PDB file of N, CA and C in Angstrom:
ATOM      1  N   MET W 156     123.437  70.109 155.097  1.00  0.00           N
ATOM      2  CA  MET W 156     122.775  68.725 155.246  1.00  0.00           C
ATOM      3  C   MET W 156     123.764  67.801 154.689  1.00  0.00           C
ATOM      4  N   PRO W 157     124.302  68.005 153.686  1.00  0.00           N
ATOM      5  CA  PRO W 157     125.200  66.897 153.376  1.00  0.00           C
ATOM      6  C   PRO W 157     126.311  66.133 154.432  1.00  0.00           C
ATOM      7  N   GLY W 158     126.973  67.646 155.735  1.00  0.00           N
ATOM      8  CA  GLY W 158     127.787  67.228 156.475  1.00  0.00           C
ATOM      9  C   GLY W 158     127.037  66.752 157.204  1.00  0.00           C
ATOM     10  N   LYS W 159     125.472  66.468 157.746  1.00  0.00           N
ATOM     11  CA  LYS W 159     125.099  65.889 158.605  1.00  0.00           C
ATOM     12  C   LYS W 159     124.692  64.579 158.885  1.00  0.00           C
ATOM     13  N   VAL W 160     124.346  64.009 157.121  1.00  0.00           N
ATOM     14  CA  VAL W 160     124.188  62.475 156.890  1.00  0.00           C
ATOM     15  C   VAL W 160     125.694  62.127 156.595  1.00  0.00           C
ATOM     16  N   VAL W 161     126.511  62.429 155.911  1.00  0.00           N
ATOM     17  CA  VAL W 161     127.601  61.846 156.645  1.00  0.00           C
ATOM     18  C   VAL W 161     128.051  61.668 157.689  1.00  0.00           C
ATOM     19  N   ALA W 162     127.909  62.712 158.627  1.00  0.00           N
ATOM     20  CA  ALA W 162     128.305  62.048 160.142  1.00  0.00           C
ATOM     21  C   ALA W 162     127.784  60.850 160.465  1.00  0.00           C
ATOM     22  N   VAL W 163     126.518  61.191 160.423  1.00  0.00           N
ATOM     23  CA  VAL W 163     125.598  59.664 160.848  1.00  0.00           C
ATOM     24  C   VAL W 163     126.250  58.941 160.087  1.00  0.00           C
ATOM     25  N   TYR W 164     126.543  58.576 158.899  1.00  0.00           N
ATOM     26  CA  TYR W 164     126.301  57.809 158.171  1.00  0.00           C
ATOM     27  C   TYR W 164     128.037  56.774 158.813  1.00  0.00           C
ATOM     28  N   THR W 165     128.988  57.806 159.008  1.00  0.00           N
ATOM     29  CA  THR W 165     130.402  57.345 159.857  1.00  0.00           C
ATOM     30  C   THR W 165     130.098  56.994 161.058  1.00  0.00           C
ATOM     31  N   ILE W 166     129.324  57.367 161.353  1.00  0.00           N
ATOM     32  CA  ILE W 166     129.423  57.108 163.046  1.00  0.00           C
ATOM     33  C   ILE W 166     128.455  55.801 163.086  1.00  0.00           C
ATOM     34  N   VAL W 167     127.476  55.414 162.462  1.00  0.00           N
ATOM     35  CA  VAL W 167     126.533  54.344 162.186  1.00  0.00           C
ATOM     36  C   VAL W 167     127.385  53.170 161.622  1.00  0.00           C
ATOM     37  N   SER W 168     128.022  53.607 160.737  1.00  0.00           N
ATOM     38  CA  SER W 168     128.861  52.031 159.758  1.00  0.00           C
ATOM     39  C   SER W 168     129.992  51.964 160.537  1.00  0.00           C
ATOM     40  N   GLY W 169     130.556  53.053 161.307  1.00  0.00           N
ATOM     41  CA  GLY W 169     131.659  52.702 162.770  1.00  0.00           C
ATOM     42  C   GLY W 169     131.518  51.842 163.589  1.00  0.00           C
ATOM     43  N   ILE W 170     130.695  52.206 164.384  1.00  0.00           N
ATOM     44  CA  ILE W 170     129.840  51.366 165.642  1.00  0.00           C
ATOM     45  C   ILE W 170     129.693  49.998 164.820  1.00  0.00           C
ATOM     46  N   TRP W 171     129.032  49.983 163.879  1.00  0.00           N
ATOM     47  CA  TRP W 171     128.754  48.694 163.234  1.00  0.00           C
ATOM     48  C   TRP W 171     130.307  47.890 162.769  1.00  0.00           C
ATOM     49  N   ILE W 172     131.106  48.173 162.100  1.00  0.00           N
ATOM     50  CA  ILE W 172     132.122  47.540 161.698  1.00  0.00           C
ATOM     51  C   ILE W 172     132.966  47.227 163.176  1.00  0.00           C
ATOM     52  N   LEU W 173     133.125  47.996 164.409  1.00  0.00           N
ATOM     53  CA  LEU W 173     133.801  47.948 165.605  1.00  0.00           C
ATOM     54  C   LEU W 173     132.839  47.053 166.554  1.00  0.00           C
ATOM     55  N   GLY W 174     131.667  46.744 166.339  1.00  0.00           N
ATOM     56  CA  GLY W 174     130.171  46.078 166.908  1.00  0.00           C
ATOM     57  C   GLY W 174     130.841  44.772 166.404  1.00  0.00           C
ATOM     58  N   SER W 175     130.804  44.537 165.013  1.00  0.00           N
ATOM     59  CA  SER W 175     131.430  43.395 164.347  1.00  0.00           C
ATOM     60  C   SER W 175     132.439  42.869 164.749  1.00  0.00           C
ATOM     61  N   ASP W 176     133.816  43.503 164.960  1.00  0.00           N
ATOM     62  CA  ASP W 176     134.910  43.104 165.130  1.00  0.00           C
ATOM     63  C   ASP W 176     134.900  42.561 166.726  1.00  0.00           C
ATOM     64  N   ALA W 177     134.157  43.088 167.668  1.00  0.00           N
ATOM     65  CA  ALA W 177     133.839  42.769 169.175  1.00  0.00           C
ATOM     66  C   ALA W 177     133.353  41.224 169.266  1.00  0.00           C
ATOM     67  N   LEU W 178     132.437  41.035 168.421  1.00  0.00           N
ATOM     68  CA  LEU W 178     131.746  39.749 168.281  1.00  0.00           C
ATOM     69  C   LEU W 178     132.796  38.363 167.223  1.00  0.00           C
ATOM     70  N   LEU W 179     133.361  39.184 166.427  1.00  0.00           N
ATOM     71  CA  LEU W 179     134.340  38.017 166.375  1.00  0.00           C
ATOM     72  C   LEU W 179     135.599  37.754 166.933  1.00  0.00           C
ATOM     73  N   ALA W 180     135.210  38.728 168.049  1.00  0.00           N
ATOM     74  CA  ALA W 180     136.955  38.546 168.812  1.00  0.00           C
ATOM     75  C   ALA W 180     136.337  37.550 169.433  1.00  0.00           C
ATOM     76  N   ARG W 181     135.305  37.580 170.429  1.00  0.00           N
ATOM     77  CA  ARG W 181     134.587  36.496 171.013  1.00  0.00           C
ATOM     78  C   ARG W 181     134.740  35.366 170.735  1.00  0.00           C
ATOM     79  N   TRP W 182     134.687  35.086 169.195  1.00  0.00           N
ATOM     80  CA  TRP W 182     134.828  33.894 168.662  1.00  0.00           C
ATOM     81  C   TRP W 182     136.061  33.213 168.811  1.00  0.00           C
ATOM     82  N   SER W 183     136.431  33.689 168.041  1.00  0.00           N
ATOM     83  CA  SER W 183     137.837  33.581 167.650  1.00  0.00           C
ATOM     84  C   SER W 183     139.247  34.734 168.342  1.00  0.00           C
ATOM     85  N   ALA W 184     139.686  34.278 169.410  1.00  0.00           N
ATOM     86  CA  ALA W 184     140.516  34.865 170.019  1.00  0.00           C
ATOM     87  C   ALA W 184     142.307  35.027 169.503  1.00  0.00           C
ATOM     88  N   SER W 185     142.370  34.146 168.556  1.00  0.00           N
ATOM     89  CA  SER W 185     143.481  33.284 168.229  1.00  0.00           C
ATOM     90  C   SER W 185     143.829  34.588 166.337  1.00  0.00           C
ATOM     91  N   GLU W 186     143.055  34.904 166.069  1.00  0.00           N
ATOM     92  CA  GLU W 186     142.874  35.849 164.625  1.00  0.00           C
ATOM     93  C   GLU W 186     142.935  37.244 164.932  1.00  0.00           C
ATOM     94  N   SER W 187     143.598  37.539 165.737  1.00  0.00           N
ATOM     95  CA  SER W 187     143.557  38.734 166.233  1.00  0.00           C
ATOM     96  C   SER W 187     143.813  39.935 165.172  1.00  0.00           C
ATOM     97  N   ILE W 188     145.133  39.671 164.750  1.00  0.00           N
ATOM     98  CA  ILE W 188     145.835  40.619 163.510  1.00  0.00           C
ATOM     99  C   ILE W 188     144.907  40.160 161.965  1.00  0.00           C
ATOM    100  N   HIS W 189     144.009  39.354 161.963  1.00  0.00           N
ATOM    101  CA  HIS W 189     143.075  39.059 160.669  1.00  0.00           C
ATOM    102  C   HIS W 189     142.095  40.231 161.140  1.00  0.00           C
ATOM    103  N   ARG W 190     141.202  40.552 162.359  1.00  0.00           N
ATOM    104  CA  ARG W 190     140.474  41.053 162.948  1.00  0.00           C
ATOM    105  C   ARG W 190     141.071  42.494 162.312  1.00  0.00           C
ATOM    106  N   VAL W 191     142.228  42.773 162.992  1.00  0.00           N
ATOM    107  CA  VAL W 191     142.398  44.459 162.993  1.00  0.00           C
ATOM    108  C   VAL W 191     142.567  44.651 161.205  1.00  0.00           C
ATOM    109  N   ILE W 192     143.189  43.944 160.698  1.00  0.00           N
ATOM    110  CA  ILE W 192     143.332  44.165 159.125  1.00  0.00           C
ATOM    111  C   ILE W 192     141.734  44.275 158.607  1.00  0.00           C
ATOM    112  N   MET W 193     140.793  43.858 159.042  1.00  0.00           N
ATOM    113  CA  MET W 193     139.288  43.110 158.318  1.00  0.00           C
ATOM    114  C   MET W 193     138.820  44.848 159.522  1.00  0.00           C
ATOM    115  N   SER W 194     139.220  45.169 160.202  1.00  0.00           N
ATOM    116  CA  SER W 194     138.430  46.201 160.490  1.00  0.00           C
ATOM    117  C   SER W 194     139.045  47.485 159.832  1.00  0.00           C
ATOM    118  N   SER W 195     140.253  47.227 159.726  1.00  0.00           N
ATOM    119  CA  SER W 195     140.715  48.561 158.706  1.00  0.00           C
ATOM    120  C   SER W 195     140.743  48.686 157.530  1.00  0.00           C
ATOM    121  N   LYS W 196     140.367  47.829 156.913  1.00  0.00           N
ATOM    122  CA  LYS W 196     139.665  47.774 155.766  1.00  0.00           C
ATOM    123  C   LYS W 196     138.113  48.317 155.903  1.00  0.00           C
ATOM    124  N   GLY W 197     137.144  47.488 156.779  1.00  0.00           N
ATOM    125  CA  GLY W 197     136.252  48.040 156.934  1.00  0.00           C
ATOM    126  C   GLY W 197     135.936  49.787 157.055  1.00  0.00           C
ATOM    127  N   LEU W 198     136.969  49.979 157.899  1.00  0.00           N
ATOM    128  CA  LEU W 198     136.849  51.662 158.136  1.00  0.00           C
ATOM    129  C   LEU W 198     137.332  52.495 157.253  1.00  0.00           C
ATOM    130  N   PHE W 199     138.302  51.797 156.123  1.00  0.00           N
ATOM    131  CA  PHE W 199     138.737  52.485 155.715  1.00  0.00           C
ATOM    132  C   PHE W 199     137.471  52.976 154.167  1.00  0.00           C
ATOM    133  N   PHE W 200     136.735  51.687 154.112  1.00  0.00           N
ATOM    134  CA  PHE W 200     135.461  51.769 152.885  1.00  0.00           C
ATOM    135  C   PHE W 200     134.407  52.372 153.761  1.00  0.00           C
ATOM    136  N   VAL W 201     134.405  52.862 155.158  1.00  0.00           N
ATOM    137  CA  VAL W 201     133.115  53.609 155.586  1.00  0.00           C
ATOM    138  C   VAL W 201     134.057  55.181 155.017  1.00  0.00           C
ATOM    139  N   GLY W 202     135.088  55.262 155.270  1.00  0.00           N
ATOM    140  CA  GLY W 202     135.296  56.905 155.090  1.00  0.00           C
ATOM    141  C   GLY W 202     135.296  57.118 153.591  1.00  0.00           C
ATOM    142  N   ALA W 203     136.000  56.347 152.837  1.00  0.00           N
ATOM    143  CA  ALA W 203     135.961  56.361 151.280  1.00  0.00           C
ATOM    144  C   ALA W 203     134.323  56.437 150.817  1.00  0.00           C
ATOM    145  N   THR W 204     133.232  55.663 151.404  1.00  0.00           N
ATOM    146  CA  THR W 204     132.143  56.328 150.638  1.00  0.00           C
ATOM    147  C   THR W 204     131.676  57.624 151.375  1.00  0.00           C
ATOM    148  N   ALA W 205     132.050  57.807 152.610  1.00  0.00           N
ATOM    149  CA  ALA W 205     131.057  58.994 153.158  1.00  0.00           C
ATOM    150  C   ALA W 205     131.765  60.292 152.346  1.00  0.00           C
ATOM    151  N   VAL W 206     132.690  60.317 151.861  1.00  0.00           N
ATOM    152  CA  VAL W 206     133.348  61.337 150.954  1.00  0.00           C
ATOM    153  C   VAL W 206     132.594  61.629 149.722  1.00  0.00           C
ATOM    154  N   LEU W 207     132.099  59.966 149.280  1.00  0.00           N
ATOM    155  CA  LEU W 207     131.857  60.065 147.809  1.00  0.00           C
ATOM    156  C   LEU W 207     129.912  60.595 148.357  1.00  0.00           C
ATOM    157  N   ILE W 208     129.555  59.934 149.169  1.00  0.00           N
ATOM    158  CA  ILE W 208     128.196  60.543 149.797  1.00  0.00           C
ATOM    159  C   ILE W 208     127.998  62.017 149.747  1.00  0.00           C
ATOM    160  N   TYR W 209     129.253  62.595 150.457  1.00  0.00           N
ATOM    161  CA  TYR W 209     129.235  63.617 150.620  1.00  0.00           C
ATOM    162  C   TYR W 209     129.153  64.813 149.396  1.00  0.00           C
ATOM    163  N   ILE W 210     130.238  64.382 148.313  1.00  0.00           N
ATOM    164  CA  ILE W 210     129.980  64.858 147.010  1.00  0.00           C
ATOM    165  C   ILE W 210     128.963  64.623 146.642  1.00  0.00           C
ATOM    166  N   LEU W 211     128.045  63.535 146.480  1.00  0.00           N
ATOM    167  CA  LEU W 211     126.890  63.662 145.647  1.00  0.00           C
ATOM    168  C   LEU W 211     126.025  64.415 146.334  1.00  0.00           C
ATOM    169  N   LEU W 212     126.062  63.992 147.905  1.00  0.00           N
ATOM    170  CA  LEU W 212     124.637  65.232 148.432  1.00  0.00           C
ATOM    171  C   LEU W 212     124.945  66.791 147.623  1.00  0.00           C
ATOM    172  N   ARG W 213     126.662  67.372 147.737  1.00  0.00           N
ATOM    173  CA  ARG W 213     126.459  68.312 147.708  1.00  0.00           C
ATOM    174  C   ARG W 213     126.637  68.997 146.532  1.00  0.00           C
ATOM    175  N   ARG W 214     126.905  68.414 145.085  1.00  0.00           N
ATOM    176  CA  ARG W 214     126.408  68.375 144.045  1.00  0.00           C
ATOM    177  C   ARG W 214     124.692  68.648 143.876  1.00  0.00           C
ATOM    178  N   TRP W 215     124.158  67.825 144.587  1.00  0.00           N
ATOM    179  CA  TRP W 215     122.548  67.637 144.370  1.00  0.00           C
ATOM    180  C   TRP W 215     121.986  68.689 144.998  1.00  0.00           C
ATOM    181  N   GLU W 216     122.872  69.410 146.059  1.00  0.00           N
ATOM    182  CA  GLU W 216     122.166  70.419 146.745  1.00  0.00           C
ATOM    183  C   GLU W 216     122.498  72.024 145.961  1.00  0.00           C
ATOM    184  N   VAL W 217     123.467  71.780 145.289  1.00  0.00           N
ATOM    185  CA  VAL W 217     124.031  72.802 144.217  1.00  0.00           C
ATOM    186  C   VAL W 217     122.885  73.028 143.182  1.00  0.00           C
ATOM    187  N   ARG W 218     122.609  71.878 142.270  1.00  0.00           N
ATOM    188  CA  ARG W 218     121.845  71.348 141.565  1.00  0.00           C
ATOM    189  C   ARG W 218     120.305  72.212 142.045  1.00  0.00           C
ATOM    190  N   VAL W 219     119.699  72.067 142.880  1.00  0.00           N
ATOM    191  CA  VAL W 219     118.596  72.616 143.391  1.00  0.00           C
ATOM    192  C   VAL W 219     118.458  73.846 143.601  1.00  0.00           C
ATOM    193  N   GLU W 220     119.852  74.652 143.960  1.00  0.00           N
ATOM    194  CA  GLU W 220     120.115  75.806 144.254  1.00  0.00           C
ATOM    195  C   GLU W 220     119.671  76.381 142.842  1.00  0.00           C
ATOM    196  N   GLN W 221     120.424  75.775 141.934  1.00  0.00           N
ATOM    197  CA  GLN W 221     120.546  76.497 141.043  1.00  0.00           C
ATOM    198  C   GLN W 221     119.224  76.874 139.960  1.00  0.00           C
ATOM    199  N   GLY W 222     118.490  75.556 140.276  1.00  0.00           N
ATOM    200  CA  GLY W 222     116.854  75.169 139.875  1.00  0.00           C
ATOM    201  C   GLY W 222     116.120  76.561 140.571  1.00  0.00           C
ATOM    202  N   HIS W 223     116.488  76.603 141.403  1.00  0.00           N
ATOM    203  CA  HIS W 223     115.540  77.724 142.336  1.00  0.00           C
ATOM    204  C   HIS W 223     115.777  79.110 142.099  1.00  0.00           C
ATOM    205  N   GLN W 224     116.980  79.295 141.567  1.00  0.00           N
ATOM    206  CA  GLN W 224     117.604  80.372 141.019  1.00  0.00           C
ATOM    207  C   GLN W 224     117.027  80.968 139.847  1.00  0.00           C
ATOM    208  N   GLU W 225     116.953  79.773 139.116  1.00  0.00           N
ATOM    209  CA  GLU W 225     116.115  79.972 137.722  1.00  0.00           C
ATOM    210  C   GLU W 225     114.846  80.616 137.579  1.00  0.00           C
ATOM    211  N   ARG W 226     114.185  79.558 138.553  1.00  0.00           N
ATOM    212  CA  ARG W 226     113.287  80.041 138.169  1.00  0.00           C
ATOM    213  C   ARG W 226     112.520  81.468 138.864  1.00  0.00           C
ATOM    214  N   LEU W 227     113.406  81.750 139.954  1.00  0.00           N
ATOM    215  CA  LEU W 227     113.344  83.344 140.465  1.00  0.00           C
ATOM    216  C   LEU W 227     113.658  83.996 139.223  1.00  0.00           C
ATOM    217  N   ARG W 228     114.718  83.555 138.349  1.00  0.00           N
ATOM    218  CA  ARG W 228     114.900  84.840 137.551  1.00  0.00           C
ATOM    219  C   ARG W 228     113.600  84.787 136.410  1.00  0.00           C
ATOM    220  N   ALA W 229     113.113  83.505 135.895  1.00  0.00           N
ATOM    221  CA  ALA W 229     111.984  83.111 135.154  1.00  0.00           C
ATOM    222  C   ALA W 229     110.832  83.601 135.946  1.00  0.00           C
ATOM    223  N   GLU W 230     110.628  84.329 136.739  1.00  0.00           N
ATOM    224  CA  GLU W 230     109.578  85.074 137.334  1.00  0.00           C
ATOM    225  C   GLU W 230     109.548  86.562 137.272  1.00  0.00           C
ATOM    226  N   THR W 231     110.731  87.090 137.352  1.00  0.00           N
ATOM    227  CA  THR W 231     110.856  88.467 136.797  1.00  0.00           C
ATOM    228  C   THR W 231     110.961  88.871 135.921  1.00  0.00           C
TER     229      THR W 231
END
């Protein structure tokens, strides 16, 4: 499940950043280098946060699974 959540987050955020960049391009064509830099920073942020989200969700899944296993052991 963490993989799916991270994939959706990455796709939606990437589209948002690139779409915002396209809107900025319509307003000011003279600042193309600035737009590229800002898009790069935005995409890097999305990638970094996607990794963090994956790690947190994976740790949560492991803890939930451990809880299930402990309950099963307690029942037997």
